[in-house]
Structure formats: C-alpha cells, structure tokens
Short mmCIF file of C-alpha atoms and ligand atoms in Angstrom, two decimals:
data_model
loop_
_atom_site.label_atom_id
_atom_site.label_comp_id
_atom_site.label_asym_id
_atom_site.label_seq_id
_atom_site.Cartn_x
_atom_site.Cartn_y
_atom_site.Cartn_z
CA MET B 284 60.99 55.30 40.17
CA PRO B 285 58.18 56.98 38.83
CA THR B 286 58.24 61.32 40.07
CA ASP B 287 54.66 62.85 40.55
CA ALA B 288 54.78 65.98 38.34
CA ALA B 289 52.32 69.00 37.59
CA ILE B 290 51.96 70.50 34.23
CA GLY B 291 49.77 73.84 33.74
CA LEU B 292 47.38 74.52 30.86
CA GLY B 293 46.46 77.10 28.79
CA SER B 294 44.58 77.87 25.94
CA ASN B 295 42.79 81.96 24.30
CA LEU B 296 42.96 81.49 20.99
CA GLY B 297 40.57 79.48 18.94
CA ASP B 298 38.87 75.68 20.32
CA ARG B 299 40.11 76.30 23.73
CA GLN B 300 37.99 73.28 25.91
CA HIS B 301 39.09 70.87 22.32
CA VAL B 302 42.55 72.24 22.13
CA ILE B 303 42.71 71.59 26.20
CA SER B 304 41.12 67.91 25.75
CA SER B 305 43.77 67.34 22.83
CA ALA B 306 47.04 67.87 24.88
CA ILE B 307 45.13 66.18 27.94
CA ASP B 308 44.93 62.55 25.32
CA ALA B 309 48.68 63.46 24.33
CA LEU B 310 49.39 63.56 28.03
CA GLY B 311 48.26 60.67 28.75
CA ASN B 312 50.38 58.91 26.01
CA LEU B 313 53.71 59.26 26.05
CA PRO B 314 56.43 57.50 27.08
CA GLY B 315 56.88 56.17 30.52
CA THR B 316 53.99 58.30 31.90
CA THR B 317 50.16 57.49 32.99
CA LEU B 318 48.16 59.78 33.92
CA SER B 319 47.15 60.62 37.53
CA ALA B 320 44.26 63.42 37.73
CA VAL B 321 42.76 66.65 35.69
CA SER B 322 41.97 69.24 37.76
CA PRO B 323 38.49 71.55 36.72
CA ILE B 324 38.79 73.69 33.54
CA ILE B 325 38.78 77.58 34.63
CA GLU B 326 38.41 80.62 32.46
CA THR B 327 40.68 83.87 33.55
CA SER B 328 41.44 86.74 32.22
CA PRO B 329 44.64 87.47 30.95
CA VAL B 330 47.52 87.93 32.75
CA GLY B 331 49.69 90.08 31.21
CA PRO B 332 48.87 92.17 27.23
CA GLN B 333 44.81 92.68 28.22
CA ASP B 334 43.99 93.10 25.00
CA GLN B 335 43.72 89.30 23.91
CA PRO B 336 40.91 86.72 25.11
CA ASP B 337 40.29 85.10 28.60
CA TYR B 338 42.25 81.87 28.87
CA LEU B 339 41.16 78.49 29.78
CA ASN B 340 42.99 76.77 32.42
CA ALA B 341 43.44 73.81 33.93
CA VAL B 342 46.42 71.77 35.62
CA ALA B 343 47.43 68.04 34.82
CA VAL B 344 49.43 65.44 37.11
CA VAL B 345 50.56 62.87 35.38
CA ARG B 346 53.10 60.43 36.94
CA THR B 347 56.02 59.64 35.56
CA THR B 348 59.18 58.13 34.24
CA LEU B 349 60.69 60.88 32.30
CA THR B 350 63.38 63.23 33.45
CA PRO B 351 62.52 66.43 33.51
CA ARG B 352 64.25 67.69 30.27
CA GLN B 353 62.39 64.24 28.21
CA LEU B 354 59.45 65.63 29.60
CA LEU B 355 59.61 69.42 28.91
CA ASP B 356 60.37 68.26 25.26
CA GLU B 357 57.53 66.40 24.64
CA LEU B 358 55.47 68.92 25.80
CA LEU B 359 56.91 71.30 23.57
CA ALA B 360 56.16 68.43 20.78
CA ILE B 361 53.13 68.41 22.10
CA GLU B 362 52.33 72.09 21.53
CA ARG B 363 54.07 72.42 18.12
CA ARG B 364 51.21 69.59 17.41
CA LEU B 365 48.01 71.26 18.92
CA GLY B 366 49.70 74.09 16.08
CA ARG B 367 51.09 76.55 18.99
CA ASP B 368 53.00 79.47 16.23
CA ARG B 369 55.85 81.03 17.85
CA SER B 370 56.82 83.21 15.75
CA GLU B 371 54.05 85.21 17.88
CA PRO B 372 56.00 87.84 19.01
CA THR B 373 54.49 88.79 22.24
CA ARG B 374 55.58 88.00 25.96
CA TRP B 375 52.55 86.62 27.48
CA GLY B 376 50.54 86.86 25.02
CA PRO B 377 47.88 85.15 22.65
CA ARG B 378 48.62 81.08 22.38
CA ARG B 379 46.81 77.95 21.25
CA ILE B 380 48.22 76.23 23.68
CA ASP B 381 50.99 76.41 26.16
CA LEU B 382 51.89 73.58 28.90
CA ASP B 383 54.34 74.60 32.10
CA LEU B 384 55.99 71.73 33.71
CA LEU B 385 54.77 72.90 37.33
CA LEU B 386 56.45 70.91 39.39
CA HIS B 387 58.26 67.37 39.12
CA GLY B 388 58.46 65.73 41.99
CA ASP B 389 60.59 68.19 44.20
CA THR B 390 63.62 68.69 42.09
CA VAL B 391 64.76 72.50 41.08
CA ILE B 392 66.50 73.38 38.45
CA ASP B 393 67.81 76.37 37.13
CA GLU B 394 68.93 75.44 33.40
CA PRO B 395 69.32 77.66 29.96
CA GLY B 396 65.63 76.59 28.63
CA LEU B 397 64.79 74.69 31.95
CA THR B 398 63.05 76.07 35.44
CA LEU B 399 62.11 73.79 38.37
CA PRO B 400 60.20 74.76 39.79
CA HIS B 401 57.87 76.58 37.05
CA PRO B 402 59.16 80.84 38.19
CA HIS B 403 55.90 82.69 37.72
CA MET B 404 53.63 79.80 39.62
CA HIS B 405 53.97 80.09 43.43
CA GLU B 406 51.90 84.71 42.09
CA ARG B 407 49.23 83.16 39.43
CA HIS B 408 45.68 82.59 40.36
CA PHE B 409 45.31 80.60 37.46
CA VAL B 410 48.07 78.02 37.89
CA LEU B 411 47.51 77.54 41.94
CA GLU B 412 43.64 77.33 41.95
CA PRO B 413 43.84 74.62 39.49
CA LEU B 414 46.75 73.03 40.59
CA ALA B 415 45.14 73.18 44.63
CA ALA B 416 42.15 71.09 43.43
CA VAL B 417 44.70 68.10 42.50
CA LEU B 418 47.66 68.42 43.92
CA PRO B 419 47.28 70.89 47.00
CA GLU B 420 49.93 68.45 49.14
CA ALA B 421 52.74 69.01 46.62
CA TRP B 422 55.65 70.87 48.03
CA HIS B 423 57.44 73.81 46.35
CA PRO B 424 61.45 72.90 47.36
CA LEU B 425 62.47 77.15 47.25
CA ARG B 426 59.20 78.19 48.61
CA LEU B 427 59.14 75.82 51.46
CA ARG B 428 55.60 75.67 50.71
CA THR B 429 53.46 73.71 50.24
CA VAL B 430 50.75 74.56 46.84
CA ALA B 431 47.62 74.72 49.67
CA GLU B 432 49.32 76.72 51.49
CA LEU B 433 50.45 79.30 48.85
CA LEU B 434 47.22 79.92 47.58
CA SER B 435 45.90 80.83 50.87
CA ASP B 436 49.54 83.44 50.84
CA LEU B 437 48.66 85.00 47.73
CA ARG B 438 44.60 85.29 48.59
CA VAL B 439 45.81 87.16 51.56
CA GLN B 440 48.06 89.58 49.50
CA GLU B 441 45.79 90.97 47.09
CA HIS B 442 43.24 91.30 50.04
N1 A4P U 729 61.02 77.19 30.21
C1 A4P U 729 61.61 76.94 31.24
N2 A4P U 729 61.48 76.35 32.06
C2 A4P U 729 60.53 75.59 32.01
C3 A4P U 729 59.23 75.07 32.77
N3 A4P U 729 58.96 75.04 33.46
N4 A4P U 729 57.72 75.12 31.63
C4 A4P U 729 61.11 77.72 28.89
C5 A4P U 729 57.43 75.17 30.47
N5 A4P U 729 58.48 76.00 29.51
C6 A4P U 729 60.20 76.27 30.08
O1 A4P U 729 58.50 79.23 26.89
C7 A4P U 729 59.16 79.77 26.35
C8 A4P U 729 60.50 79.16 27.27
O2 A4P U 729 60.19 78.83 28.62
C9 A4P U 729 60.06 77.16 26.82
O3 A4P U 729 60.91 77.42 25.24
C10 A4P U 729 61.58 76.16 27.03
O4 A4P U 729 62.50 75.91 27.27
P1 A4P U 729 56.64 79.74 26.33
O5 A4P U 729 55.72 79.77 26.27
O6 A4P U 729 57.17 79.85 24.58
O7 A4P U 729 56.81 81.34 26.86
P2 A4P U 729 55.99 82.61 27.17
O8 A4P U 729 54.85 81.46 27.26
O9 A4P U 729 56.11 83.37 26.12
O10 A4P U 729 56.28 82.56 28.25
P3 A4P U 729 56.23 83.07 29.64
O11 A4P U 729 57.05 83.32 30.62
O12 A4P U 729 56.35 80.99 30.25
O13 A4P U 729 54.80 82.52 29.85
P4 A4P U 729 54.13 81.90 30.78
O14 A4P U 729 54.14 81.98 32.12
O15 A4P U 729 53.98 80.36 30.13
O16 A4P U 729 52.41 82.65 30.29
N6 A4P U 729 46.79 84.89 31.91
C11 A4P U 729 45.91 83.65 31.90
N7 A4P U 729 44.84 84.42 32.91
N8 A4P U 729 46.30 82.49 32.22
C12 A4P U 729 47.20 82.44 31.19
O17 A4P U 729 47.58 80.52 31.05
N9 A4P U 729 49.55 82.12 30.32
C13 A4P U 729 50.24 82.93 29.88
C14 A4P U 729 51.89 82.82 29.43
C15 A4P U 729 50.18 84.59 30.07
N10 A4P U 729 49.30 85.48 30.61
C16 A4P U 729 48.36 84.19 31.01
C17 A4P U 729 48.59 82.70 31.11
MG1 MG U 730 55.29 78.81 29.14
#
C-alpha cells in the first residue's frame, strides 16, 4: 500500500534555489513514488551555529511504496548526487542540500541511522511552517498532535 511521506529540504550553500528544485525533481523520479505536494520555499535564519548563511527550506510530500529505510537511502543518494560534502565536520553546519525524512505515514522507528518521526521536527519553525502548508492534518504518532497543532504549540512557547 502506498504511504504519504514528508521530506524536509534545506540548503544554505551554492545556488540554493536550484539545488532545492533539483532535489524536488529527483524525489518525483524515485521508484514507486509520485510527488503529491510541494510547500512554498521560505528563507530562514540558521538554527545551531550562527556563523553560516541563511537557509532556504521547503517540504515535499510523496506517495510511495518504498519502505522508510529504502526512502532514506534514496534521500542520501540524492544528497550525494547534488554534491553534499559529508566531510564537513560541524553538526548543524552549512550544506548544499539536506534531506530529512520527517514522517512516513504514522510509522515510529528508532534504529541506528533512522529515527521516525524526525526527532527535531516538532521544535523547528523551518520544518513545521512549510509542513503545515502542505499537510496540516498529518498526525505525529509520538506527540499525539497534528502538524498544525505542533506549529501553534511552538508559536505559543516562543511568546
Ligand atoms: N537519520 C536518522 N533519522 C533520519 C531521518 N528521519 N531523516 C540519520 C534523515 N536522516 C536521518 O544526518 C545524519 C544521519 O541522520 C543520516 O546519515 C541518517 O542516517 P545528517 O543530515 O548528515 O546530519 P545533520 O543534518 O548534520 O544533523 P541533523 O541532526 O540531522 O541536523 P538536521 O536536523 O538535519 O539540521 N537551520 C535552518 N534555518 N534550516 C535548516 O534546514 N538544518 C540544520 C541541520 C541545522 N540548522 C538549520 C537547518
Ligand atoms: Mg539531516
């Protein structure tokens, strides 16, 4: 059965717009996968080390027969093709492209190399804002809140 999966895209090096568009095209070409929605692209200040350029962030929704692990492997392959340099040592540092698997249906996984839902998604504006634009009613199976609710929770916490 195909499942809806949400993928977070981020870029803060090189031609950010072009890299994000190329990654979205690549998602639509994955086996067993169709692209169902793409959020607006937003510009965001870096979370983590501040001495790096601003990011462009977006979220894509795909309908896929790939398992979470297969989809993650495809995301890592797209990152490599688009020139992500994994020798970059800084955690949360600058990158041409970062693809995070945010949600895969309501799957919960905590294994080496794969955590679902993405462990930081509920605390990040740069994820929740574009995600709420395309999948506001998606369910976070651990926080027991919809994406729209997680975004409004985050806004309340910050005021
Ligand atoms: N991994 C495990 N679960 C997942 C998952 N659900 N999705 C593993 C993707 N990857 C997952 O990832 C390291 C390993 O995580 C992968 O090999 C995979 O097996 P990574 O992308 O190399 O690590 P990272 O991105 O440097 O660290 P981390 O903690 O994933 O950082 P994030 O969460 O990706 O954050 N500020 C703004 N404004 N916008 C951004 O997009 N991005 C980051 C990176 C920091 N600050 C930002 C932004
Ligand atoms: Mg990442």
